[in-house]
Amino acid sequence: MKVLAVETSCDETGIAVVEGSARHPDTGGIDFEFKTLRAALLSQAHLHAEYGGVYPNLAKREHQKNLPLLFREFEKEEVDAIAVTYGPGLEPALWQGITFAQDLAKKWQRPLIPINHMEAHLISSLAQEGRLENIKLPVLALLVSGGHTEFVLMKEWFEYEVIGETLDDAVGECFDKVARMLGLPYPGGPEISKLAEKHRLQEESSRKGPRVSPPVPFLRGREAGPDHLLKDTSFRLPRPMLTSKNCDVSFSGLKTAALYALRGKKLTEKERAAFAREFEDAVTEVFVAKTRRALEETGTQTFVIGGGVAANKHLRESLQNLITKEFPDVEFRLPELSITGDNAVMIAQTALARLLSGKQKENGAEIRAVGNLSIAA
Ligand code: KG4
Ligand code: ZN
C-alpha cells in the first residue's frame, strides 16, 4: 500500500511517498515495514531567522509557493491514499497543506487521511529502520518540539493519554529563545547543543591535561536563581519543577532566569559556551527526573522520544543512561536523526500504520486545520 503525505504545520514544507506492508498479515499484530519511495523537504527556517521564530503569514506564503514546486517530482506517482497533517501547528500554514491535499485527493480520486502531527512524531520514532515491529505496550513517549512538550502513554495502539505536559512554553521554544539571547541564529536548539558540547569537551580535555592551578568548581550555589550569576564561567540556572510530584514541566521560569542572568552582560566565547551548557544541563536534568517518575508510575515496557528536540545529543545520552542504569527491562527506542525534525515521511508512516491496522480516521472530506489539536483527541 502506498501513501502520499503532505506536511505544512510549521516551517517545513514536506511531501513524501511511502510504501507500507504488513510483514506477517495472518498474525493481525502491528508488524509493518515502511519504504520511503520519494521524499522532498524544503525548510524556510532561514527566512524566519530574523523574527527569531516562525512568522505564521510568511510560513503560509512559503508553503503556498513551495508545495507546487515540490509536487513536480510526484506528479507521476500512483498511490492508494493521501495523508495530510491537520494539527497541531500554525493554522494558516496547516490550511495550505490541507487544501493542497484535498485538491489532489479529488483529482486522483483517492481517500484523504487526516493525521495528527504529534502522533506522527511518536509513530515514526517507534519505527526503527522503517520497521514497526516487536513493540511491547504500554509505550511511554516523551514528545519534545518547538510547540509541544508532553509525556504520552499509549496502552492500546493509537489510543493516547497525556500524563504530563508543559504548563507554559515548549522546550524547543525555550531553546530558541535562549539561543537568541546568546546571539545565536534560529533555530537555536542545534546551536545551543553545539556550544554546550564544545564546553563539555573543553572541560574534559582540561581535566585530563596538566593542572597548573586548582580547578574552579564549575557549579556553585545549587539553589541559585537569576541573581546568582557567578563570575567567570560558572553559571547556575534553576531546574523548574524538578521535585514536583507529577510529570508536568515548565520552562518559562528558566527562560526568564536566563534573561536576567544575561541582561547587560557581554559574554566571552567561553562564557557563552558555559552558559549554553548550563542551560542544556538544566533542561536535561528536568527531563531525566520526570522520565524516571513517568516510567515508575506507568509500568512502561517501551520508551520512545520524538520531535525536533529529540535530536539533542545530551538529552539522548542522558535518557539512555537512565534507562540502562535504572530501567534495564524497558526498551528505549531512539529515533534516527533524519526523522526527528518535521517531515512528510512521518505523516505517511502514521497513515500507513493506521490503514494497515484498520484504525484510520474517517475519510476527511471535511478536514479542518486545528491549531491546538491534542494527541488524545
Ligand atoms: O518538531 P520540530 O521540527 O517542529 C515542531 O513541530 O515544532 O521541532 C523544532 C524544534 C526547534 O525549537 C528546534 O530548535 C529544536 O526543535 N531542535 C533542537 C535540536 N534540533 C532541533 N533542540 C535542541 N537540540 C537540538 N539538537
Ligand atoms: Zn514537529
Coordinates of C-alpha atoms and ligand atoms in Angstrom, one line a residue:
M1 CA 0.0 0.0 0.0
K2 CA 1.3 3.4 -0.9
V3 CA 0.6 6.8 0.7
L4 CA 1.5 10.3 -0.4
A5 CA 1.7 12.6 2.6
V6 CA 1.8 16.4 2.9
E7 CA 3.2 18.2 5.9
T8 CA 3.0 22.0 6.4
S9 CA 2.3 22.5 10.1
C10 CA 5.3 24.8 10.8
D11 CA 8.2 26.0 8.7
E12 CA 9.0 22.9 6.7
T13 CA 7.1 22.0 3.5
G14 CA 7.2 18.3 3.0
I15 CA 5.8 15.8 0.5
A16 CA 6.7 12.1 0.6
V17 CA 5.5 8.8 -0.8
V18 CA 6.0 5.8 1.4
E19 CA 5.1 2.2 0.8
G20 CA 4.0 0.1 3.7
S21 CA 3.3 -3.6 4.1
A22 CA 2.2 -6.0 6.8
R23 CA 5.1 -8.4 7.3
H24 CA 3.0 -11.2 8.8
P25 CA -0.6 -10.3 7.9
D26 CA -2.0 -13.5 9.3
T27 CA -1.0 -12.7 12.9
G28 CA -3.0 -9.5 12.9
G29 CA -0.5 -7.7 15.1
I30 CA 1.4 -4.5 14.4
D31 CA 4.3 -5.7 12.3
F32 CA 4.8 -3.3 9.4
E33 CA 7.6 -2.3 7.1
F34 CA 7.9 1.1 5.5
K35 CA 9.9 2.0 2.5
T36 CA 10.3 5.7 1.5
L37 CA 10.0 5.8 -2.3
R38 CA 10.4 9.6 -2.6
A39 CA 10.7 12.4 -0.2
A40 CA 11.1 16.2 -0.6
L41 CA 11.5 18.7 2.1
L42 CA 12.0 22.5 1.9
S43 CA 12.9 24.4 5.1
Q44 CA 12.0 28.0 5.5
A45 CA 13.9 28.3 8.8
H46 CA 16.4 30.8 7.3
L47 CA 13.5 33.1 6.3
H48 CA 12.1 33.2 9.8
A49 CA 15.6 33.7 11.3
E50 CA 15.2 37.5 11.5
Y51 CA 12.0 37.1 13.5
G52 CA 13.7 34.7 15.9
G53 CA 10.8 32.3 15.5
V54 CA 8.2 31.2 12.9
Y55 CA 6.1 34.0 11.5
P56 CA 2.8 32.4 10.5
N57 CA 1.8 34.5 7.5
L58 CA 5.3 34.1 6.0
A59 CA 5.1 30.4 6.6
K60 CA 1.7 30.3 4.8
R61 CA 3.0 32.1 1.8
E62 CA 6.1 29.9 1.6
H63 CA 4.0 26.7 1.8
Q64 CA 1.7 28.0 -0.9
K65 CA 4.7 28.7 -3.1
N66 CA 6.7 25.5 -2.3
L67 CA 4.0 22.9 -2.5
P68 CA 3.5 23.0 -6.3
L69 CA 7.3 23.2 -6.7
L70 CA 7.9 20.1 -4.6
F71 CA 5.0 18.3 -6.2
R72 CA 6.5 18.4 -9.6
E73 CA 8.6 15.3 -8.6
F74 CA 5.5 13.5 -7.5
E75 CA 3.2 14.0 -10.5
K76 CA 3.6 10.5 -11.8
E77 CA 3.2 8.7 -8.5
E78 CA 0.4 6.2 -8.1
V79 CA -0.8 5.8 -4.5
D80 CA -3.7 4.3 -2.6
A81 CA -4.3 7.2 -0.3
I82 CA -3.3 10.8 0.5
A83 CA -2.5 11.9 4.1
V84 CA -2.2 15.4 5.5
T85 CA -1.3 17.0 8.8
Y86 CA -4.4 18.8 10.2
G87 CA -2.9 19.8 13.5
P88 CA -1.4 20.8 15.8
G89 CA 0.5 23.7 14.3
L90 CA 0.1 27.1 12.8
E91 CA -3.4 27.2 11.3
P92 CA -2.6 29.4 8.3
A93 CA 0.3 27.0 7.5
L94 CA -1.8 23.9 8.1
W95 CA -4.6 25.1 5.7
Q96 CA -2.1 25.3 2.8
G97 CA -1.3 21.6 3.2
I98 CA -5.0 20.7 3.7
T99 CA -6.3 22.5 0.6
F100 CA -3.5 21.2 -1.5
A101 CA -4.1 17.6 -0.3
Q102 CA -7.9 17.9 -0.8
D103 CA -7.4 19.1 -4.4
L104 CA -5.1 16.2 -5.1
A105 CA -7.4 13.7 -3.5
K106 CA -10.2 14.9 -5.7
K107 CA -8.0 14.9 -8.8
W108 CA -6.6 11.4 -8.2
Q109 CA -9.8 10.1 -6.6
R110 CA -8.2 8.8 -3.5
P111 CA -9.2 8.8 0.2
L112 CA -7.8 11.6 2.3
I113 CA -6.5 10.7 5.7
P114 CA -6.1 13.5 8.4
I115 CA -3.0 12.9 10.6
N116 CA -2.1 14.4 13.9
H117 CA 1.5 15.8 13.7
M118 CA 2.4 14.7 17.3
E119 CA 1.2 11.2 16.7
A120 CA 3.4 11.1 13.6
H121 CA 6.4 12.1 15.7
L122 CA 5.6 9.3 18.1
I123 CA 4.9 6.5 15.5
S124 CA 7.9 7.4 13.3
S125 CA 10.2 7.4 16.3
L126 CA 8.9 3.9 17.3
A127 CA 9.6 2.6 13.8
Q128 CA 13.2 1.6 13.7
E129 CA 14.9 1.4 10.3
G130 CA 11.5 1.5 8.7
R131 CA 10.1 -1.3 10.8
L132 CA 7.2 -1.0 13.3
E133 CA 7.5 -4.4 15.0
N134 CA 8.1 -6.1 18.3
I135 CA 6.7 -3.2 20.3
K136 CA 5.5 -4.0 23.8
L137 CA 2.8 -1.9 25.3
P138 CA 2.4 0.3 27.2
V139 CA 4.5 2.7 25.3
L140 CA 5.6 5.9 27.0
A141 CA 6.6 8.8 24.7
L142 CA 8.4 12.0 25.5
L143 CA 7.5 14.4 22.7
V144 CA 9.6 17.5 22.6
S145 CA 9.3 20.0 19.8
G146 CA 9.0 23.7 19.1
G147 CA 5.4 23.8 20.0
H148 CA 4.9 20.9 22.3
T149 CA 6.3 19.1 25.3
E150 CA 4.4 16.2 26.7
F151 CA 4.6 12.7 28.2
V152 CA 2.1 10.5 26.3
L153 CA 1.1 7.0 27.4
M154 CA -0.2 4.5 24.7
K155 CA -1.7 1.5 26.4
E156 CA -3.5 0.4 23.3
W157 CA -2.4 1.1 19.7
F158 CA -3.4 4.6 18.5
E159 CA -5.0 5.5 21.9
Y160 CA -3.2 8.2 23.8
E161 CA -3.3 9.7 27.2
V162 CA -1.3 12.8 28.1
I163 CA 0.1 12.1 31.6
G164 CA 2.3 15.2 31.8
E165 CA 3.0 18.3 29.8
T166 CA 4.5 21.8 29.9
L167 CA 2.5 24.3 31.9
D168 CA 3.7 27.1 29.7
D169 CA 6.4 27.1 27.0
A170 CA 7.5 24.2 24.9
V171 CA 11.1 23.1 25.4
G172 CA 12.1 23.8 21.8
E173 CA 10.7 27.3 22.0
C174 CA 12.8 27.8 25.2
F175 CA 15.9 26.6 23.4
D176 CA 15.2 29.0 20.5
K177 CA 14.6 32.0 22.9
V178 CA 17.7 31.4 25.0
A179 CA 19.7 30.9 21.8
R180 CA 18.5 34.3 20.6
M181 CA 19.6 35.9 24.0
L182 CA 23.0 34.4 23.3
G183 CA 23.1 35.9 19.8
L184 CA 22.8 32.5 18.1
P185 CA 20.7 32.1 14.9
Y186 CA 17.3 30.5 14.6
P187 CA 16.5 27.6 15.1
G188 CA 18.6 27.8 18.2
G189 CA 18.3 24.3 19.6
P190 CA 21.1 22.8 17.5
E191 CA 23.3 25.9 18.1
I192 CA 23.0 25.7 21.8
S193 CA 23.7 22.0 21.6
K194 CA 26.9 22.5 19.6
L195 CA 28.2 25.2 22.0
A196 CA 27.3 23.1 25.1
E197 CA 29.1 20.1 23.6
K198 CA 32.2 22.3 22.9
H199 CA 32.2 23.3 26.6
R200 CA 31.9 19.7 27.8
L201 CA 34.8 18.6 25.6
Q202 CA 37.0 21.6 26.7
E203 CA 36.3 20.8 30.3
E204 CA 37.1 17.2 29.7
S205 CA 40.4 17.9 28.0
S206 CA 41.4 20.4 30.6
R207 CA 40.7 17.9 33.3
K208 CA 42.9 15.4 31.5
G209 CA 45.7 17.9 30.8
P210 CA 48.4 19.1 33.2
R211 CA 47.0 21.1 36.1
V212 CA 48.7 24.4 36.7
S213 CA 46.3 25.7 39.3
P214 CA 43.5 24.1 41.2
P215 CA 40.3 24.0 39.1
V216 CA 37.5 26.4 39.9
P217 CA 34.4 24.3 40.7
F218 CA 32.0 24.7 37.7
L219 CA 28.8 24.5 39.7
R220 CA 28.2 26.6 42.8
G221 CA 25.1 27.6 44.7
R222 CA 22.9 24.7 43.8
E223 CA 19.7 26.7 44.5
A224 CA 20.9 29.7 42.7
G225 CA 18.4 31.6 40.6
P226 CA 18.8 34.6 38.3
D227 CA 20.6 36.7 40.9
H228 CA 23.4 34.2 41.3
L229 CA 25.2 34.7 38.0
L230 CA 28.7 33.9 39.0
K231 CA 31.8 35.4 37.6
D232 CA 33.9 33.5 35.2
T233 CA 32.2 30.6 33.5
S234 CA 30.2 29.3 36.5
F235 CA 26.5 30.0 35.7
R236 CA 23.7 28.4 37.6
L237 CA 20.2 28.2 36.3
P238 CA 17.1 26.8 38.0
R239 CA 15.7 23.3 37.4
P240 CA 12.0 24.1 37.3
M241 CA 9.6 21.6 38.9
L242 CA 12.4 19.1 39.4
T243 CA 10.8 17.8 42.6
S244 CA 7.1 18.4 41.9
K245 CA 5.1 15.2 42.3
N246 CA 3.8 14.9 38.8
C247 CA 5.0 14.6 35.2
D248 CA 4.5 18.2 34.3
V249 CA 7.3 20.5 33.3
S250 CA 7.6 24.3 33.0
F251 CA 10.1 26.3 31.0
S252 CA 9.1 30.0 31.2
G253 CA 10.9 30.5 34.6
L254 CA 14.0 29.1 33.1
K255 CA 13.7 31.4 30.2
T256 CA 13.3 34.4 32.5
A257 CA 16.2 33.3 34.7
A258 CA 18.4 33.1 31.5
L259 CA 17.2 36.6 30.5
Y260 CA 18.1 38.1 33.9
A261 CA 21.4 36.3 34.0
L262 CA 22.4 37.6 30.7
R263 CA 20.9 41.1 30.9
G264 CA 23.5 43.8 30.3
K265 CA 26.4 41.3 30.1
K266 CA 28.8 40.8 27.3
L267 CA 29.9 37.3 27.4
T268 CA 33.2 35.9 26.1
E269 CA 33.1 33.0 23.8
K270 CA 34.0 30.7 26.6
E271 CA 31.3 32.1 28.9
R272 CA 28.7 31.7 26.1
A273 CA 29.6 28.1 25.8
A274 CA 29.4 27.6 29.6
F275 CA 26.0 29.3 29.6
A276 CA 24.7 27.1 26.8
R277 CA 25.9 24.1 28.6
E278 CA 24.3 25.1 31.9
F279 CA 21.0 25.7 30.1
E280 CA 21.2 22.3 28.4
D281 CA 22.1 20.6 31.7
A282 CA 19.1 22.3 33.4
V283 CA 16.6 21.1 30.8
T284 CA 18.1 17.6 30.6
E285 CA 18.1 17.2 34.4
V286 CA 14.4 18.0 34.5
F287 CA 13.6 15.6 31.7
V288 CA 15.6 12.8 33.3
A289 CA 13.8 13.3 36.7
K290 CA 10.4 13.5 35.1
T291 CA 11.0 10.5 32.8
R292 CA 12.1 8.4 35.9
R293 CA 8.8 9.4 37.5
A294 CA 6.7 8.7 34.5
L295 CA 8.4 5.3 34.0
E296 CA 7.8 4.4 37.6
E297 CA 4.2 5.4 37.5
T298 CA 3.2 3.7 34.3
G299 CA 4.8 0.2 34.1
T300 CA 6.0 1.2 30.7
Q301 CA 7.6 -1.5 28.5
T302 CA 8.8 0.7 25.7
F303 CA 10.1 4.2 26.0
V304 CA 10.4 6.5 23.0
I305 CA 11.3 10.1 22.3
G306 CA 10.2 12.2 19.4
G307 CA 10.0 15.7 17.9
G308 CA 12.7 18.2 17.0
V309 CA 14.4 18.4 20.4
A310 CA 14.8 14.6 20.3
A311 CA 17.8 15.3 18.1
N312 CA 19.6 16.8 21.2
K313 CA 22.7 14.7 21.8
H314 CA 23.0 15.4 25.5
L315 CA 19.3 14.6 26.2
R316 CA 19.6 11.4 24.2
E317 CA 22.7 10.2 26.0
S318 CA 21.3 11.2 29.4
L319 CA 18.0 9.3 28.9
Q320 CA 19.9 6.3 27.5
N321 CA 21.9 6.3 30.7
L322 CA 18.8 6.5 32.9
I323 CA 17.2 3.5 31.1
T324 CA 20.4 1.4 31.1
K325 CA 21.1 2.0 34.8
E326 CA 17.7 2.1 36.3
F327 CA 15.2 0.5 33.9
P328 CA 17.1 -2.2 32.1
D329 CA 13.8 -4.0 31.3
V330 CA 12.4 -1.1 29.4
E331 CA 13.2 -0.9 25.7
F332 CA 14.4 2.5 24.6
R333 CA 13.6 3.5 21.0
L334 CA 15.7 6.4 19.9
P335 CA 14.7 8.0 16.6
E336 CA 17.1 8.3 13.8
L337 CA 18.2 12.0 13.4
S338 CA 16.7 12.2 9.9
I339 CA 13.2 11.7 11.3
T340 CA 13.3 13.9 14.5
G341 CA 12.6 17.2 12.7
D342 CA 9.3 17.9 10.8
N343 CA 8.9 15.9 7.6
A344 CA 6.3 14.2 5.5
V345 CA 7.7 10.7 5.8
M346 CA 6.5 10.5 9.4
I347 CA 3.0 11.6 8.3
A348 CA 2.9 8.9 5.6
Q349 CA 4.2 6.2 8.0
T350 CA 1.5 7.1 10.5
A351 CA -1.3 7.0 7.9
L352 CA 0.1 3.6 6.7
A353 CA 0.2 2.2 10.3
R354 CA -3.4 3.2 10.8
L355 CA -4.6 1.9 7.4
L356 CA -2.8 -1.4 7.7
S357 CA -4.2 -2.0 11.1
G358 CA -7.7 -0.8 10.2
K359 CA -7.6 2.1 12.5
Q360 CA -7.6 5.0 10.2
K361 CA -9.6 8.1 11.0
E362 CA -12.7 8.9 8.9
N363 CA -12.2 9.9 5.3
G364 CA -11.5 13.6 5.6
A365 CA -13.6 15.5 3.1
E366 CA -14.4 18.0 5.8
I367 CA -10.9 18.2 7.3
R368 CA -10.2 21.4 9.1
A369 CA -7.0 22.8 10.5
V370 CA -6.9 22.5 14.3
G371 CA -4.0 24.6 15.7
N372 CA -4.2 23.2 19.2
L373 CA -5.2 19.6 18.3
S374 CA -4.4 17.3 21.2
I375 CA -2.9 13.8 20.6
A376 CA -5.5 12.5 22.9
A377 CA -8.4 13.9 20.8
Ligands
KG4_1 O1 9.4 19.0 15.7 P1 10.1 20.2 15.2 O2 10.9 20.1 14.0 O3 9.0 21.3 14.8 C1 7.8 21.5 15.6 O4 6.9 20.7 15.5 O5 7.9 22.4 16.5 O6 10.9 20.9 16.4 C2 11.6 22.1 16.2 C3 12.3 22.5 17.5 C4 13.0 23.8 17.4 O7 12.7 24.5 18.6 C5 14.5 23.5 17.4 O8 15.3 24.5 18.0 C6 14.5 22.2 18.2 O9 13.4 21.5 17.7 N1 15.7 21.4 17.9 C7 16.7 21.2 18.9 C8 17.7 20.4 18.3 N2 17.4 20.3 17.0 C9 16.2 20.9 16.8 N3 16.7 21.5 20.2 C10 17.7 21.1 21.0 N4 18.8 20.4 20.4 C11 18.8 20.0 19.1 N5 19.8 19.3 18.7
ZN2 ZN 7.1 18.7 14.9

